[in-house]
Amino acid sequence: MRLNFVYWICLTLCAGPTFAEPPTVSESGQDLVDFDTEIVPVLTRFGCNSGACHGAAAGRRELHLSLFGSDPGFDFQSLAREFQGRRINLVQPDESLILMKPTEVLLHGGGNRFDDDSDAAELIRKWIHQGAHRHELRKLESFAIAHRKISNTLDSTTFSISATATFDNGSTMDVTPWTVITVDDPDAVQIDLQTFRAHITRPGRHVAIARYLDHVTPLIFLIPFQNETHETHSIESANFIDDSINSLLTELRIPASEASSDTEFLRRVTLDLTGRLPTPEEVLSFTHDSSPGKRTAAIDRMLASKEFASYWTFLLSRWLRIRAAPQDVEGAEAYHSWLHQQIADEIPFTEIAASLLLAEGDTHDVGPANFYRTTGGPREQAEFVSEFFMGSRLRCANCHDHPLDHWTQDDYHGLAAIFAEVTSGRIIETKANAEVIHPKTGDAAVPRIPGERTLQNAEHGRSTFTDWLVSDTNPYLARTIVNRVWKEFMGRGLIEPTDDIRSTNPPTHPELLKQLEIEFRRSNFRLKPLIRLITSSSAYQRSSRPHRDNEFDQQFYSHALSRPMSAEVMCDAISDVLGLPARFGDKPLGTRAVELPYPQIESKELDVLGRCERTESCEGSETMTGGLPRFLHQYNGALINTRLSHSTGRLADCLQSENSPEVIIEEFYLRALGRLPNDEEWNFWRDELKNSSNPREFLEDVVWSLCTCQEFRTNH
């Protein structure tokens, strides 16, 4: 124990960088090891500066490094200068803590990171031998990674991987050994870091993320399925959407399902455009119509309806998280009313965005001013703005630079500084000399457009940011809205999650997303042309019924995805089928759930069905489905059962009529499922009817089964 103490004293005394002169190097500097572009990548490659190690917010033990080497200057001070440079031994480089710890010559909590005779150790040893300086010889300009298929068997496909860095002095370097590669599915993609090869054991699309210094880039592997048939059947390409989707299906050898039937299409598009079920009259009229353009006509008819404006106001209210402030419903009602008018008047989304961002005044009168009552302060406002308008999780750059994107702490706190000027409360106005503190500097953050530039003192923050956001050259707004709208119709975004758009989270169909952005801009950022384009595609109009060779597909659109109804749409659908409207607080009887301006309005039905409270994003699957309580209440609760046995309502009216049970069954099938019973269902119900002594109980069972079945609960 005493000898260990003496050893540590000697090690500390000998570690100071002043005890040796730096070696002589060539004047050109070609032989120098560059700390920023050679030593820092070693630390990243072996996890030393990761969030689980010394890159944590508070560091680990006595050593604190910047996350993934985002601040080389800070890292140099920590490694070479902190504690009088005791981590570096210029006299005996091999006895430097920076070498002895990761090679576990000395006990190291992080275990052995690399061997003493490895290239990593040799590079660090060489740097120390040269004097452990920070020369800042060059800066990284670009980083590229490539892969090449080298073998293909029934069990796996193997690719070689190479990475190249280009620097501002014109030099390039093979940085494959110092590149960090992570994969989205480790069970399907194994990276051999000794041979720099990727072994893919499962067909499909797989994404790996490669990092060198602060540059991250995706690496995409496409492995075809071993299907015997992969044609897209008889489905035609209605527009460029289908060209893109069918091309990838062909490349992956995934067959497409057939086109949806007329009844499937009408139910799906009616729910998507108006938030309600088609009526029996609409179903029968549509199926009897033999005109070739009837689907396009139905889309246009619904887009022009008042129900479209109401339902899409509801959807955007969820996106914008409109809810009433405590003891103040007037603001939310004004906000909802204003938004409804924007949708009804087909106001371009650029104008909607500008109205929200620049709004001021009494929130009871100026609807969009309530946008600034959504969050609890400038930082939360910056996060919400970046997620809603830019599809970016700027929040990941609060405590450190974003580890997977280009956002910096300056971007985060600079945008927050722009919104610090906005007052909170009922009256929204601009206040002078407002600020947020940058945690890294301890000073007031400088207002900044994220990823672009800091603002001059004379510039008005919100106006400048808004002009940038809605400009023709802005890359974020169109992409974000297009991706959100696409998800509403197709069940998933071209980029998922929709608020996490970044280069390292690439779209499944990049060219399709780009073309949709172009079309959205061409139509002046109006929603209806975009919606018409999507709903007219063969991809949207495919059947949701998969078959053996595409049932696994959840991202390539070989078949339509079944989507759970929101609580509000489900509540309205049950009311429409049963003919008994639900009550919502003090709202007039007959008010539809999708027309409610905010989620705090009293409703046991909506609570049971799991409505989104809009305190956070409403995109989560648990929020959408309502979980187990929703299903239990549907099966056993008052939501359906009480209204089924009610003395009024649709079933009671049918029983009082002279219609046969078969006619009544047909009506409820048309109302609930948008179709007539098939032969198997008819045979089942006729057998049940023969064995029933109570027609009402029998028909209650029929209606109950329709309102609780999977086909009713989903849009498919």
XYZ file of C-alpha atoms in Angstrom:
716
model
C 0.000 0.000 0.000
C 2.856 2.346 0.931
C 4.698 1.490 -2.298
C 1.565 2.265 -4.340
C 1.350 5.659 -2.627
C 4.996 6.431 -3.437
C 4.425 5.297 -7.038
C 1.466 7.637 -7.491
C 3.448 10.559 -6.031
C 6.302 9.914 -8.430
C 3.930 9.451 -11.358
C 2.222 12.749 -10.614
C 5.510 14.636 -10.241
C 6.881 13.218 -13.471
C 3.720 13.877 -15.478
C 4.046 17.634 -15.911
C 4.600 18.727 -19.508
C 7.410 21.141 -18.550
C 9.955 18.400 -17.852
C 10.809 17.683 -21.473
C 11.405 19.691 -24.598
C 9.152 18.951 -27.568
C 10.954 16.962 -30.238
C 12.028 18.539 -33.471
C 9.586 18.079 -36.347
C 9.613 19.106 -39.964
C 8.668 22.701 -40.647
C 5.886 21.578 -42.970
C 4.223 19.916 -40.015
C 3.506 16.769 -42.009
C 4.882 14.526 -39.237
C 2.941 16.163 -36.433
C 0.039 14.356 -34.845
C -2.952 16.699 -34.910
C -4.855 16.508 -31.619
C -8.189 17.703 -33.043
C -8.379 15.344 -36.028
C -6.352 12.339 -34.848
C -6.414 12.050 -31.053
C -10.025 13.105 -30.507
C -11.309 10.474 -33.012
C -9.470 7.792 -31.025
C -11.311 8.872 -27.876
C -14.618 8.725 -29.747
C -13.900 5.426 -31.470
C -13.290 3.658 -28.152
C -16.147 5.314 -26.264
C -14.035 7.465 -23.947
C -16.103 10.596 -24.637
C -19.505 8.943 -24.876
C -22.414 9.868 -22.638
C -21.856 6.678 -20.635
C -18.252 7.583 -19.908
C -16.224 10.799 -19.649
C -18.535 12.570 -22.125
C -21.350 12.603 -19.571
C -22.630 16.009 -18.490
C -20.606 15.800 -15.265
C -17.799 13.661 -16.671
C -16.686 10.440 -15.004
C -14.473 10.302 -11.935
C -12.090 13.264 -12.264
C -12.037 13.452 -16.063
C -14.599 15.399 -18.082
C -14.532 15.350 -21.897
C -16.897 16.975 -24.372
C -19.566 14.639 -25.723
C -18.182 12.831 -28.794
C -15.359 15.366 -29.022
C -17.597 18.315 -29.850
C -15.157 20.726 -28.155
C -11.532 19.687 -28.869
C -10.155 22.734 -27.073
C -11.906 21.709 -23.875
C -10.703 18.125 -24.309
C -7.103 19.259 -24.780
C -7.215 21.271 -21.579
C -8.715 18.307 -19.694
C -6.177 15.788 -20.950
C -2.979 17.797 -21.275
C -3.262 20.759 -18.915
C -5.707 20.003 -16.098
C -4.138 19.158 -12.703
C -0.816 20.540 -13.958
C -0.789 18.073 -16.832
C -0.571 14.981 -14.622
C -2.311 12.801 -17.235
C 0.628 13.281 -19.631
C 4.200 12.097 -19.004
C 6.492 13.702 -21.562
C 9.613 12.006 -20.162
C 8.133 8.507 -20.246
C 5.070 8.566 -22.572
C 4.226 4.934 -21.753
C 3.576 5.963 -18.144
C 1.011 8.605 -19.094
C -2.381 8.078 -17.497
C -3.989 8.721 -20.877
C -2.319 5.463 -22.016
C -2.158 3.428 -18.822
C -5.866 3.757 -18.008
C -7.508 2.714 -21.323
C -4.980 -0.116 -21.792
C -5.713 -1.090 -18.168
C -2.104 -1.117 -17.078
C -3.726 0.746 -14.198
C -7.155 -0.194 -12.920
C -9.750 1.559 -15.051
C -13.473 1.714 -14.316
C -14.197 1.627 -18.033
C -12.225 -1.572 -18.547
C -9.761 -2.218 -21.351
C -10.542 0.058 -24.284
C -7.582 -0.826 -26.528
C -4.338 -2.810 -26.281
C -0.938 -1.343 -25.528
C 0.401 -2.403 -28.947
C -2.642 -1.174 -30.898
C -2.659 1.585 -33.511
C -4.636 3.738 -31.086
C -2.016 3.436 -28.357
C 0.795 4.065 -30.819
C -0.859 7.243 -32.106
C -1.350 8.627 -28.591
C 2.204 7.627 -27.676
C 3.530 9.458 -30.738
C 1.518 12.572 -29.872
C 2.905 12.610 -26.327
C 6.441 12.025 -27.607
C 6.018 15.105 -29.814
C 5.154 17.204 -26.784
C 1.362 16.714 -26.499
C 0.560 20.028 -28.168
C -2.588 21.250 -29.859
C -1.424 22.572 -33.229
C -4.838 22.980 -34.929
C -3.278 22.035 -38.254
C -6.543 21.473 -40.109
C -10.289 21.278 -39.789
C -12.654 18.648 -41.079
C -14.592 19.768 -44.149
C -16.419 16.605 -45.170
C -16.778 12.970 -44.251
C -17.875 10.206 -46.595
C -18.544 6.547 -45.998
C -19.086 3.851 -48.588
C -19.877 0.171 -48.672
C -19.364 -2.516 -51.295
C -20.970 -5.934 -51.444
C -18.298 -8.619 -51.325
C -20.314 -11.800 -50.691
C -23.870 -13.033 -50.657
C -25.164 -16.299 -49.203
C -28.550 -17.587 -48.135
C -27.722 -16.686 -44.544
C -26.100 -13.275 -44.906
C -24.781 -10.561 -47.174
C -21.371 -9.063 -46.426
C -20.179 -5.562 -47.270
C -16.799 -3.936 -46.888
C -16.859 -0.457 -45.351
C -14.511 2.452 -45.958
C -14.521 6.017 -44.636
C -12.690 9.086 -45.936
C -12.197 12.491 -44.348
C -11.431 15.653 -46.317
C -9.818 18.606 -44.550
C -9.696 22.332 -45.203
C -6.019 22.171 -46.229
C -6.947 19.945 -49.175
C -5.691 16.723 -47.641
C -7.681 13.515 -47.366
C -7.251 10.585 -45.021
C -8.613 7.076 -44.694
C -10.344 7.254 -41.319
C -12.034 3.863 -41.410
C -10.262 2.637 -38.226
C -11.378 5.739 -36.314
C -14.984 5.777 -37.492
C -17.721 4.847 -35.041
C -20.564 2.841 -36.576
C -23.836 2.109 -34.807
C -26.796 0.221 -36.266
C -30.557 0.458 -35.830
C -31.018 -3.317 -35.583
C -28.021 -5.153 -34.048
C -29.780 -8.488 -34.508
C -29.793 -7.991 -38.279
C -26.589 -6.014 -38.832
C -23.265 -6.949 -37.260
C -20.267 -4.664 -37.740
C -16.840 -6.320 -37.498
C -14.530 -3.516 -36.370
C -11.427 -5.618 -36.978
C -12.091 -6.218 -40.675
C -14.448 -3.256 -41.207
C -17.137 -5.437 -42.674
C -20.888 -5.458 -42.201
C -22.746 -8.773 -42.099
C -26.476 -8.441 -42.850
C -28.502 -11.452 -41.748
C -32.011 -10.203 -42.464
C -33.466 -8.793 -45.698
C -34.967 -5.313 -45.831
C -33.695 -1.787 -45.289
C -31.160 -1.244 -42.532
C -29.557 2.008 -41.423
C -26.166 2.400 -39.795
C -24.824 5.708 -38.503
C -21.161 6.516 -39.049
C -19.377 9.187 -37.004
C -16.008 10.819 -37.412
C -15.387 13.869 -35.213
C -18.550 15.998 -35.327
C -19.692 14.652 -38.707
C -22.328 11.915 -38.795
C -23.714 10.288 -41.901
C -26.080 7.386 -42.594
C -25.114 4.164 -44.291
C -28.070 2.352 -45.852
C -28.147 -1.348 -46.704
C -30.915 -2.676 -48.979
C -31.170 -6.473 -48.989
C -33.844 -8.016 -51.276
C -36.249 -10.616 -49.956
C -36.184 -14.103 -51.397
C -39.694 -13.963 -52.827
C -40.466 -15.933 -55.951
C -42.857 -13.271 -57.228
C -42.346 -9.600 -56.683
C -44.488 -7.952 -59.341
C -46.787 -5.126 -58.332
C -49.702 -7.103 -59.770
C -52.093 -5.043 -61.870
C -51.810 -1.868 -59.804
C -50.968 1.052 -62.028
C -48.946 4.113 -61.163
C -51.389 6.965 -60.725
C -48.649 9.550 -60.172
C -44.991 9.957 -59.167
C -45.792 8.659 -55.671
C -46.412 5.212 -57.109
C -43.352 5.368 -59.351
C -41.134 5.832 -56.302
C -42.860 3.312 -54.069
C -43.141 0.616 -56.733
C -39.481 1.067 -57.651
C -38.334 0.266 -54.117
C -40.783 -2.635 -53.830
C -39.299 -4.093 -57.002
C -35.744 -3.613 -55.740
C -36.590 -5.373 -52.481
C -38.685 -8.027 -54.257
C -41.781 -7.238 -52.197
C -45.100 -7.825 -53.985
C -47.862 -5.265 -53.589
C -51.357 -6.090 -52.437
C -54.264 -5.572 -54.789
C -56.269 -2.373 -54.989
C -58.807 -1.740 -52.261
C -62.442 -2.466 -52.994
C -64.854 0.424 -53.438
C -66.223 -0.040 -49.928
C -62.733 -0.196 -48.400
C -61.655 2.935 -50.241
C -64.762 4.944 -49.381
C -64.585 4.146 -45.670
C -60.859 4.917 -45.535
C -60.974 8.204 -47.418
C -64.113 9.410 -45.615
C -62.456 8.853 -42.247
C -59.217 10.476 -43.416
C -60.821 13.554 -44.948
C -63.850 14.152 -42.732
C -63.259 12.126 -39.563
C -66.560 10.290 -39.874
C -67.940 7.043 -41.282
C -69.738 7.037 -44.636
C -73.514 6.738 -44.423
C -75.319 3.698 -45.873
C -76.671 5.932 -48.631
C -73.168 7.068 -49.549
C -71.871 3.494 -49.570
C -74.630 2.172 -51.813
C -74.471 5.151 -54.161
C -70.709 4.832 -54.528
C -70.708 1.076 -55.143
C -73.466 1.387 -57.758
C -71.631 4.182 -59.576
C -69.827 2.752 -62.617
C -68.076 5.934 -63.747
C -64.265 5.570 -63.997
C -63.510 8.810 -62.140
C -65.731 8.231 -59.123
C -62.865 7.943 -56.629
C -61.365 11.254 -57.716
C -64.826 12.829 -57.596
C -65.360 11.521 -54.057
C -62.029 12.982 -52.940
C -62.859 16.384 -54.416
C -66.339 16.351 -52.906
C -64.994 15.680 -49.433
C -62.192 18.233 -49.750
C -64.835 20.861 -50.482
C -67.037 19.867 -47.533
C -67.471 21.697 -44.231
C -66.638 18.427 -42.512
C -63.150 18.525 -44.021
C -62.513 21.937 -42.477
C -63.790 20.755 -39.091
C -61.811 17.529 -39.053
C -58.544 19.020 -40.265
C -58.919 21.812 -37.744
C -59.076 19.037 -35.159
C -55.921 17.410 -36.550
C -53.975 20.664 -36.598
C -55.246 21.458 -33.106
C -53.560 18.263 -31.983
C -50.371 19.168 -33.836
C -50.402 22.622 -32.205
C -51.447 21.180 -28.815
C -54.334 23.592 -28.408
C -55.715 23.354 -24.875
C -57.320 25.759 -22.455
C -55.193 27.628 -19.955
C -56.257 27.243 -16.300
C -59.532 29.086 -15.679
C -59.390 30.530 -19.192
C -61.266 28.788 -21.992
C -61.822 31.923 -24.079
C -58.287 31.870 -25.446
C -58.486 28.254 -26.618
C -61.859 28.899 -28.235
C -60.477 31.937 -30.082
C -57.443 29.900 -31.172
C -59.575 27.027 -32.452
C -61.968 29.375 -34.246
C -59.096 31.169 -35.964
C -57.501 27.884 -37.045
C -60.820 26.642 -38.448
C -61.091 29.783 -40.549
C -57.570 29.279 -41.904
C -58.408 25.739 -43.024
C -61.782 26.727 -44.473
C -60.214 29.621 -46.413
C -57.298 27.461 -47.663
C -54.699 29.830 -46.253
C -51.138 28.806 -47.260
C -49.195 27.161 -44.473
C -46.476 29.789 -44.732
C -49.054 32.423 -43.789
C -50.385 30.277 -40.949
C -46.832 29.881 -39.631
C -46.137 33.610 -39.863
C -49.404 34.477 -38.114
C -48.558 32.144 -35.248
C -44.966 33.275 -34.807
C -45.652 37.021 -35.036
C -48.957 37.146 -33.145
C -49.452 39.679 -30.360
C -52.414 41.016 -28.428
C -55.249 39.822 -26.217
C -55.451 36.048 -26.597
C -59.230 36.190 -26.131
C -59.461 38.197 -29.348
C -56.304 37.295 -31.283
C -56.516 33.535 -31.754
C -52.960 32.842 -32.979
C -51.473 34.706 -29.998
C -52.389 31.638 -27.935
C -49.498 29.894 -29.685
C -47.313 31.457 -26.998
C -49.398 29.941 -24.216
C -48.614 26.383 -25.320
C -45.369 26.069 -23.378
C -43.897 27.248 -20.103
C -41.037 29.484 -21.200
C -38.625 30.479 -23.978
C -36.634 27.243 -23.955
C -39.746 25.077 -24.205
C -41.071 27.441 -26.866
C -37.872 27.019 -28.880
C -38.179 23.231 -28.597
C -41.813 23.281 -29.710
C -41.128 25.639 -32.620
C -38.224 23.516 -33.838
C -40.249 20.309 -33.618
C -43.460 21.657 -35.158
C -42.096 23.887 -37.922
C -38.688 22.320 -38.574
C -39.170 18.664 -37.649
C -36.019 18.906 -35.543
C -35.325 17.932 -31.956
C -33.384 21.005 -30.992
C -33.978 20.018 -27.364
C -31.121 17.531 -27.722
C -28.738 20.510 -27.940
C -29.682 22.015 -24.575
C -26.907 20.571 -22.406
C -24.469 19.693 -25.225
C -24.304 19.774 -29.003
C -26.780 17.389 -30.630
C -24.960 14.040 -30.866
C -26.676 12.970 -34.111
C -27.391 16.273 -35.831
C -25.632 19.541 -36.594
C -27.424 21.595 -33.927
C -25.223 23.234 -31.305
C -25.871 24.627 -27.856
C -25.571 28.074 -29.421
C -28.430 27.150 -31.780
C -30.656 25.965 -28.945
C -30.126 28.847 -26.556
C -29.959 31.344 -29.409
C -33.457 30.382 -30.559
C -34.660 30.446 -26.953
C -33.257 33.987 -26.716
C -35.492 35.006 -29.625
C -38.580 33.825 -27.759
C -37.454 35.303 -24.460
C -38.809 38.619 -25.761
C -42.395 37.296 -25.684
C -44.487 37.884 -22.574
C -46.612 35.142 -21.053
C -50.196 35.340 -19.873
C -53.373 36.588 -21.479
C -51.742 39.554 -23.251
C -48.927 38.619 -25.639
C -46.474 41.393 -26.431
C -42.778 42.049 -26.951
C -40.722 42.944 -23.921
C -37.378 44.719 -23.999
C -34.050 43.457 -22.660
C -35.287 39.897 -22.106
C -32.707 37.149 -22.105
C -31.910 33.524 -21.384
C -28.612 32.421 -19.899
C -26.320 30.183 -21.922
C -25.237 27.438 -19.468
C -21.867 27.004 -21.134
C -20.805 30.656 -20.819
C -22.967 31.894 -17.963
C -23.787 34.943 -20.090
C -26.923 35.958 -21.950
C -27.406 33.773 -25.027
C -27.066 35.605 -28.335
C -30.254 35.406 -30.465
C -29.596 33.069 -33.351
C -31.307 31.436 -36.302
C -30.465 27.737 -35.777
C -27.742 26.471 -38.034
C -27.462 29.820 -39.785
C -26.245 32.969 -38.049
C -26.433 35.124 -34.967
C -28.637 38.207 -35.133
C -27.448 41.776 -35.107
C -28.590 44.076 -32.316
C -30.905 46.004 -34.629
C -32.718 42.897 -35.890
C -36.105 41.921 -34.487
C -35.760 38.294 -33.452
C -39.182 36.850 -34.244
C -39.529 38.756 -37.522
C -36.098 37.677 -38.724
C -36.684 34.058 -37.741
C -40.124 34.041 -39.399
C -38.805 35.542 -42.641
C -36.148 32.835 -42.715
C -38.590 30.009 -41.922
C -41.113 30.878 -44.669
C -38.539 31.849 -47.305
C -38.293 29.970 -50.597
C -34.869 28.626 -49.666
C -35.783 27.303 -46.224
C -35.326 23.510 -46.224
C -37.400 22.694 -43.146
C -41.000 23.897 -43.255
C -42.142 22.195 -46.467
C -40.447 18.907 -45.602
C -41.885 18.845 -42.101
C -45.493 19.558 -43.082
C -45.371 17.166 -46.035
C -44.063 14.407 -43.776
C -46.770 15.041 -41.163
C -49.561 15.068 -43.749
C -48.196 11.901 -45.357
C -48.327 10.124 -42.007
C -51.976 11.064 -41.462
C -52.899 9.145 -44.616
C -50.290 6.402 -44.833
C -49.885 5.418 -41.182
C -46.209 6.345 -40.883
C -44.040 9.223 -42.020
C -41.502 8.949 -44.783
C -39.266 9.936 -41.872
C -40.092 8.573 -38.432
C -40.541 10.118 -35.942
C -41.938 13.151 -37.754
C -40.249 15.562 -35.334
C -36.807 13.990 -35.744
C -35.768 14.855 -39.291
C -31.986 14.694 -39.671
C -29.398 13.294 -42.051
C -28.801 10.326 -39.756
C -32.503 9.440 -39.797
C -32.994 9.233 -43.568
C -36.373 8.888 -45.291
C -37.392 5.500 -46.593
C -38.080 7.144 -49.977
C -35.832 10.228 -50.243
C -36.683 11.144 -53.844
C -40.393 10.857 -53.118
C -40.120 13.187 -50.146
C -38.158 15.675 -52.232
C -40.758 15.617 -55.020
C -43.620 16.048 -52.551
C -41.820 19.081 -51.118
C -41.542 20.540 -54.616
C -45.250 20.001 -55.267
C -46.179 21.524 -51.905
C -44.160 24.636 -52.713
C -45.599 24.737 -56.227
C -49.118 24.796 -54.776
C -48.135 27.700 -52.502
C -48.026 25.596 -49.321
C -51.738 24.740 -49.509
C -52.891 21.512 -47.900
C -55.649 20.431 -50.276
C -53.508 19.905 -53.411
C -51.064 17.831 -51.359
C -53.874 15.776 -49.853
C -55.478 15.257 -53.265
C -52.144 14.035 -54.630
C -51.636 11.506 -51.830
C -55.181 10.139 -51.763
C -55.214 9.761 -55.563
C -52.179 7.482 -55.547
C -52.424 3.738 -55.979
C -50.273 3.361 -52.875
C -52.930 5.055 -50.736
C -55.708 3.094 -52.435
C -54.157 -0.328 -51.908
C -55.911 -2.930 -49.827
C -54.843 -3.307 -46.217
C -55.046 -7.078 -46.594
C -51.482 -8.400 -46.810
C -50.475 -11.747 -48.187
C -47.706 -14.150 -47.315
C -44.909 -12.281 -49.060
C -45.657 -8.770 -47.755
C -47.336 -9.239 -44.384
C -44.089 -8.239 -42.615
C -43.961 -4.863 -44.378
C -44.566 -1.846 -42.161
C -42.564 0.818 -44.035
C -42.555 0.220 -47.794
C -46.312 0.629 -48.491
C -46.872 -2.701 -50.223
C -50.258 -2.676 -48.505
C -52.228 -0.078 -46.582
C -51.506 0.070 -42.866
C -54.414 -0.327 -40.468
C -54.501 2.671 -38.146
C -56.312 3.035 -34.826
C -58.937 5.744 -34.673
C -58.321 8.657 -32.349
C -60.578 8.791 -29.293
C -62.625 11.617 -30.820
C -63.210 9.857 -34.145
C -64.077 6.620 -32.347
C -66.533 8.403 -30.072
C -68.280 10.021 -33.037
C -68.331 6.731 -34.942
C -70.045 4.912 -32.060
C -72.592 7.723 -31.785
C -73.290 7.587 -35.527
C -73.801 3.830 -35.521
C -76.040 3.810 -32.441
C -77.904 7.005 -33.325
C -77.358 8.449 -29.840
C -74.982 11.427 -29.570
C -72.561 11.707 -26.682
C -72.674 14.709 -24.346
C -69.670 16.993 -24.025
C -69.857 19.298 -21.014
C -72.192 22.195 -21.684
C -71.857 21.952 -25.467
C -75.139 21.584 -27.421
C -76.335 18.018 -27.888
C -75.227 16.881 -31.314
C -71.802 18.509 -31.121
C -69.245 16.114 -32.553
C -66.129 15.198 -30.606
C -63.862 16.371 -33.440
C -65.469 19.825 -33.186
C -64.447 20.390 -29.564
C -62.000 23.303 -29.304
C -59.874 21.881 -26.466
C -59.493 18.564 -24.601
C -60.495 19.638 -21.083
C -64.213 19.622 -21.935
C -65.925 17.050 -19.733
C -66.600 13.704 -21.403
C -66.495 10.292 -19.763
C -66.558 8.687 -23.191
C -63.462 10.509 -24.402
C -61.648 9.878 -21.141
C -62.299 6.153 -21.405
C -61.284 6.094 -25.062
C -57.951 7.694 -24.176
C -58.095 11.157 -25.710
C -54.839 13.035 -26.024
C -54.584 15.855 -23.483
C -52.182 17.725 -25.798
C -49.641 18.457 -23.092
C -47.162 16.648 -25.338
C -47.225 15.283 -28.873
C -50.294 13.182 -29.721
C -48.417 10.872 -32.074
C -47.645 8.072 -29.587
C -49.404 4.786 -30.228
C -50.477 4.458 -26.588
C -52.139 7.867 -26.754
C -53.869 6.897 -29.975
C -55.216 3.576 -28.776
C -56.122 4.401 -25.187
C -54.633 1.104 -24.038
C -56.409 -1.637 -22.108
C -59.105 0.601 -20.495
C -60.377 1.545 -23.919
C -60.859 -2.057 -25.003
C -62.368 -3.167 -21.700
C -64.838 -0.301 -21.740
C -65.805 -1.064 -25.315
C -66.459 -4.672 -24.445
C -68.070 -4.320 -21.035
C -68.712 -0.662 -20.203
C -71.531 1.797 -20.646
C -70.027 3.347 -23.770
C -71.875 0.838 -25.952
C -73.964 -1.405 -23.695
C -76.055 1.317 -22.056
C -76.874 2.956 -25.353
C -77.695 -0.378 -26.982
C -80.487 -1.002 -24.487
C -81.715 2.612 -24.591
C -85.395 3.170 -25.349
C -84.430 5.563 -28.144
C -81.696 5.353 -30.696
C -81.188 3.607 -33.983
C -81.720 0.036 -32.807
C -84.938 0.994 -30.998
C -86.205 2.715 -34.154
C -85.350 -0.319 -36.269
C -87.171 -2.648 -33.880
C -90.276 -0.464 -34.060
C -90.234 -0.630 -37.850
C -91.499 -3.550 -39.852
C -88.054 -4.384 -41.204
C -86.825 -7.948 -40.909
C -83.754 -8.797 -38.811
C -81.829 -9.314 -42.066
C -82.558 -5.756 -43.212
C -81.576 -4.380 -39.805
C -78.328 -6.351 -39.875
C -77.536 -4.919 -43.314
C -78.123 -1.370 -42.090
C -75.781 -1.721 -39.138
C -73.109 -3.385 -41.258
C -73.271 -0.480 -43.683
C -73.083 2.073 -40.876
C -70.326 0.415 -38.856
C -68.145 -1.269 -41.471
C -69.183 0.487 -44.666
C -70.107 -2.790 -46.364
C -72.678 -5.580 -46.443
C -72.128 -8.908 -44.638
C -70.201 -11.531 -46.581
C -71.486 -15.068 -47.071
C -69.701 -16.482 -44.035
C -71.122 -13.750 -41.804
C -74.612 -14.210 -43.181
C -74.499 -17.923 -42.483
C -73.337 -17.293 -38.920
C -76.013 -14.705 -38.113
C -78.812 -16.731 -39.661
C -77.840 -19.709 -37.524
C -77.751 -17.467 -34.450
C -81.136 -16.000 -35.325
C -82.695 -19.467 -35.567
C -81.460 -20.292 -32.073
C -82.569 -16.995 -30.549
C -85.878 -16.562 -28.722
C -85.442 -12.811 -28.190
C -85.009 -10.727 -31.389
C -83.923 -7.610 -29.493
C -81.196 -9.407 -27.558
C -80.055 -11.047 -30.780
C -79.806 -7.712 -32.599
C -78.090 -6.097 -29.613
C -75.480 -8.843 -29.871
C -75.073 -8.129 -33.584
C -74.564 -4.393 -33.074
C -72.294 -4.936 -30.064
C -70.076 -7.295 -32.065
C -69.830 -4.759 -34.889
C -68.877 -1.888 -32.564
C -66.174 -3.893 -30.800
C -64.552 -5.690 -33.723
C -61.095 -4.798 -35.025
C -62.504 -3.841 -38.406
C -64.640 -1.133 -36.793
C -61.955 0.183 -34.439
C -59.426 0.872 -37.171
C -59.120 2.818 -40.375
C -57.870 0.245 -42.832
